[in-house]
Rosetta silent file (secondary structure, phi, psi, omega in degrees, C-alpha in Angstrom):
SEQUENCE: XXXXXXXXXXXXXXXXXXXXXXXXXXXXXXXXXXXXXXXXXXXXXXXXXXXXXXXXXXXXXXXXXXXXXXXXXXXXXXXXXXXXXXXXXXXXXXXXXXXXXXXXXXXXXXXXXXXXXX
SCORE:     score description
SCORE:     0.000 S_00000001
   1 L     0.000  130.994 -179.918    0.000    0.000    0.000 S_00000001
   2 L   -83.726  170.342 -176.136    1.429    3.395   -0.943 S_00000001
   3 H   -55.486  -50.087 -177.192    1.468    6.502    1.275 S_00000001
   4 H   -61.624  -45.116  179.962   -1.559    8.159   -0.351 S_00000001
   5 H   -64.288  -42.932  179.131   -3.710    5.051   -0.192 S_00000001
   6 H   -58.240  -47.175 -176.139   -2.652    4.389    3.408 S_00000001
   7 H   -80.871  -22.116  170.318   -3.562    7.895    4.567 S_00000001
   8 H   -62.294  -46.088  179.964   -6.784    8.048    2.544 S_00000001
   9 H   -69.696  -41.419 -176.903   -7.918    5.005    4.486 S_00000001
  10 H   -65.530  -41.662  178.733   -6.445    6.175    7.779 S_00000001
  11 H   -68.224  -35.575  177.010   -8.151    9.591    7.655 S_00000001
  12 H   -66.367  -44.486  179.304  -11.461    7.932    6.739 S_00000001
  13 H   -65.043  -33.270  176.738  -11.151    5.439    9.601 S_00000001
  14 H   -63.166  -46.837  178.237  -10.338    8.293   11.982 S_00000001
  15 H   -59.056  -45.505  179.322  -13.552   10.079   11.011 S_00000001
  16 H   -60.427  -41.481  179.172  -15.539    6.864   11.473 S_00000001
  17 H   -64.272  -38.771  177.475  -13.992    6.352   14.921 S_00000001
  18 H   -62.484  -48.342  179.821  -14.936    9.897   15.937 S_00000001
  19 H   -58.827  -48.822 -178.083  -18.544    9.354   14.819 S_00000001
  20 H   -63.658  -32.402 -179.909  -18.816    5.996   16.579 S_00000001
  21 H   -74.256  -34.799 -175.137  -17.400    7.422   19.802 S_00000001
  22 H   -91.669  -24.948 -176.173  -19.719   10.417   19.936 S_00000001
  23 H   -56.548  -41.711 -176.967  -22.959    8.948   18.627 S_00000001
  24 L   -77.019   -5.722 -176.560  -23.946    7.122   21.833 S_00000001
  25 L   -67.520  140.595 -178.794  -23.453   10.170   24.070 S_00000001
  26 L   -70.749  161.808 -179.983  -26.636   11.454   25.707 S_00000001
  27 L   -68.561  142.250  168.344  -28.124   14.838   24.881 S_00000001
  28 L  -149.885  168.515 -176.106  -26.975   17.962   26.708 S_00000001
  29 L   -64.553  -38.942 -175.841  -27.201   21.647   25.827 S_00000001
  30 L   -92.578  -22.719 -175.374  -23.576   22.052   24.746 S_00000001
  31 H   -61.606  -39.735  179.576  -22.832   18.625   23.302 S_00000001
  32 H   -58.825  -35.992  178.572  -24.671   19.089   19.967 S_00000001
  33 H   -66.053  -48.012 -179.786  -22.466   22.077   19.128 S_00000001
  34 H   -64.157  -44.836  179.770  -19.277   20.206   19.974 S_00000001
  35 H   -59.209  -46.345 -179.279  -20.471   17.066   18.198 S_00000001
  36 H   -61.873  -44.166 -177.207  -21.346   19.023   15.040 S_00000001
  37 H   -66.418  -43.636 -178.427  -18.009   20.844   15.001 S_00000001
  38 H   -72.313  -32.792  175.976  -15.828   17.767   15.513 S_00000001
  39 H   -66.553  -42.701  178.401  -17.786   15.794   12.951 S_00000001
  40 H   -61.602  -48.051 -176.917  -17.365   18.646   10.481 S_00000001
  41 H   -69.699  -40.497 -179.418  -13.623   19.022   11.095 S_00000001
  42 H   -70.693  -32.128  174.403  -12.834   15.289   11.124 S_00000001
  43 H   -65.617  -40.955 -179.825  -14.869   14.784    7.951 S_00000001
  44 H   -63.353  -35.264  176.246  -12.950   17.622    6.365 S_00000001
  45 H   -57.330  -51.465 -177.587   -9.658   15.923    7.222 S_00000001
  46 H   -67.179  -44.988 -177.477  -10.681   12.819    5.285 S_00000001
  47 H   -66.461  -42.540 -179.035  -12.353   14.642    2.387 S_00000001
  48 H   -73.420  -28.633  174.956   -9.530   17.115    1.868 S_00000001
  49 H   -66.782  -36.735  174.844   -6.886   14.421    2.064 S_00000001
  50 H   -59.662  -39.918  178.490   -8.693   12.695   -0.806 S_00000001
  51 H   -65.635  -34.901  175.605   -8.471   15.999   -2.674 S_00000001
  52 H   -58.049  -44.351 -177.653   -4.715   16.096   -1.990 S_00000001
  53 H   -65.769  -23.523 -177.642   -4.402   12.730   -3.706 S_00000001
  54 L  -104.192    4.951 -176.365   -6.262   14.026   -6.767 S_00000001
  55 L   -58.131  144.335 -177.379   -4.535   17.419   -7.016 S_00000001
  56 L   -91.412  -11.564  179.939   -3.554   18.505  -10.514 S_00000001
  57 L  -150.594  166.413  177.682   -0.486   20.474   -9.468 S_00000001
  58 H   -65.312  -36.544  178.580    1.961   20.845   -6.610 S_00000001
  59 H   -65.276  -41.441  177.594    0.413   24.222   -5.715 S_00000001
  60 H   -65.829  -41.612  178.115   -3.050   22.701   -5.530 S_00000001
  61 H   -60.993  -43.934  179.749   -1.710   19.811   -3.454 S_00000001
  62 H   -61.960  -43.227  179.043    0.010   22.282   -1.106 S_00000001
  63 H   -62.253  -44.369 -178.274   -3.201   24.305   -0.678 S_00000001
  64 H   -68.599  -39.248 -179.949   -5.255   21.197    0.100 S_00000001
  65 H   -67.409  -29.021  174.604   -2.725   19.752    2.539 S_00000001
  66 H   -62.161  -40.578  177.038   -2.821   23.104    4.346 S_00000001
  67 H   -64.933  -41.844  179.099   -6.562   22.604    4.845 S_00000001
  68 H   -59.184  -45.288  179.946   -5.934   19.063    6.092 S_00000001
  69 H   -62.113  -46.177 -179.670   -3.441   20.349    8.678 S_00000001
  70 H   -61.941  -44.831 -177.733   -5.836   23.078    9.856 S_00000001
  71 H   -70.193  -33.773  176.959   -8.805   20.735   10.130 S_00000001
  72 H   -67.798  -41.002  176.920   -6.776   18.079   11.941 S_00000001
  73 H   -63.115  -41.132  177.109   -5.590   20.711   14.408 S_00000001
  74 H   -63.332  -39.982  177.476   -9.188   21.859   14.915 S_00000001
  75 H   -61.337  -38.953  175.679  -10.221   18.256   15.524 S_00000001
  76 H   -58.477  -43.772  179.511   -7.499   18.066   18.187 S_00000001
  77 H   -57.537  -48.748 -178.601   -9.014   21.125   19.842 S_00000001
  78 H   -65.217  -36.350  176.620  -12.487   19.535   19.979 S_00000001
  79 H   -64.222  -39.009  177.304  -11.048   16.286   21.325 S_00000001
  80 H   -62.523  -42.010  177.766   -9.321   18.253   24.082 S_00000001
  81 H   -63.660  -43.917  178.766  -12.632   19.899   24.984 S_00000001
  82 H   -59.599  -40.292  178.010  -14.420   16.568   25.014 S_00000001
  83 H   -66.287  -47.943 -177.487  -11.726   15.231   27.329 S_00000001
  84 H   -65.532  -31.820  177.554  -11.796   18.258   29.652 S_00000001
  85 L   -85.213   -2.633  176.671  -15.586   18.150   29.851 S_00000001
  86 L    59.317   40.626  175.892  -15.345   14.405   30.531 S_00000001
  87 L   -76.937  -30.684  177.221  -17.818   13.405   27.826 S_00000001
  88 L  -120.876  149.738  177.487  -15.755   10.337   26.972 S_00000001
  89 L   -68.422  156.666  177.330  -13.798    8.076   29.276 S_00000001
  90 H   -55.989  -33.492 -179.853  -10.009    8.247   29.113 S_00000001
  91 H   -66.456  -30.285 -178.915  -10.012    4.785   27.499 S_00000001
  92 H   -88.703  -34.228 -176.635  -12.169    6.057   24.617 S_00000001
  93 H   -80.140  -32.567 -176.186  -10.620    9.483   24.131 S_00000001
  94 H   -56.769  -49.853 -179.143   -6.959    8.407   24.279 S_00000001
  95 H   -63.360  -34.505  177.678   -6.889    6.445   20.989 S_00000001
  96 H   -66.362  -45.174  179.426   -8.695    9.281   19.188 S_00000001
  97 H   -65.098  -39.778 -179.909   -6.287   11.866   20.542 S_00000001
  98 H   -63.783  -46.238  179.694   -3.295    9.667   19.742 S_00000001
  99 H   -65.132  -41.399  179.033   -4.401    9.110   16.138 S_00000001
 100 H   -62.756  -43.080  178.141   -5.198   12.791   15.687 S_00000001
 101 H   -61.237  -43.153  178.179   -1.787   13.763   17.040 S_00000001
 102 H   -64.678  -40.472  178.138   -0.074   11.353   14.642 S_00000001
 103 H   -63.600  -41.588  177.036   -2.106   12.701   11.725 S_00000001
 104 H   -59.455  -46.219 -178.365   -1.150   16.285   12.608 S_00000001
 105 H   -63.305  -47.113 -178.165    2.529   15.352   12.708 S_00000001
 106 H   -64.775  -46.590 -176.585    2.479   13.419    9.437 S_00000001
 107 H   -68.601  -35.482  176.657    0.422   16.002    7.558 S_00000001
 108 H   -65.508  -42.131  177.567    2.510   18.904    8.863 S_00000001
 109 H   -65.389  -41.789  178.070    5.685   17.150    7.723 S_00000001
 110 H   -60.311  -43.181  177.989    4.080   16.369    4.348 S_00000001
 111 H   -61.871  -43.433  178.742    3.124   20.046    3.981 S_00000001
 112 H   -60.192  -44.978  179.707    6.687   21.075    4.824 S_00000001
 113 H   -62.965  -41.627  178.008    8.098   18.680    2.202 S_00000001
 114 H   -63.298  -37.029 -178.920    5.670   20.006   -0.415 S_00000001
 115 H   -62.632  -24.965  179.875    6.669   23.594    0.397 S_00000001
 116 L   -78.466  -14.808 -179.974   10.208   22.789   -0.629 S_00000001
 117 L   -96.898   -7.032 -175.832    9.034   21.786   -4.124 S_00000001
 118 L   -96.344    0.000    0.000    7.039   24.935   -4.865 S_00000001
């Protein structure tokens, strides 16, 4: 499996894991806002990474990977809030945070490498 295929699948699986973790949570006044935002940002990570793989130029690829980095960072923010508000147990939030952190690192490095080619 090549890098692009691996991370297309990995970003999609991350989004699915976020959805599955948050779906069973009970209703509260603030949770729908947080749930909507993290679903939006984690979906954007996966969708924009797919766009990176289909980019027609290095500049387009660089622009899209920038969006991926921003959305992954935003997803980290929402995961931190979910943790601090104790909506998910440490056992459930840790793997999500760990995967998100790894995605941020990989995508940031990928963006840096692309910047050297433009």
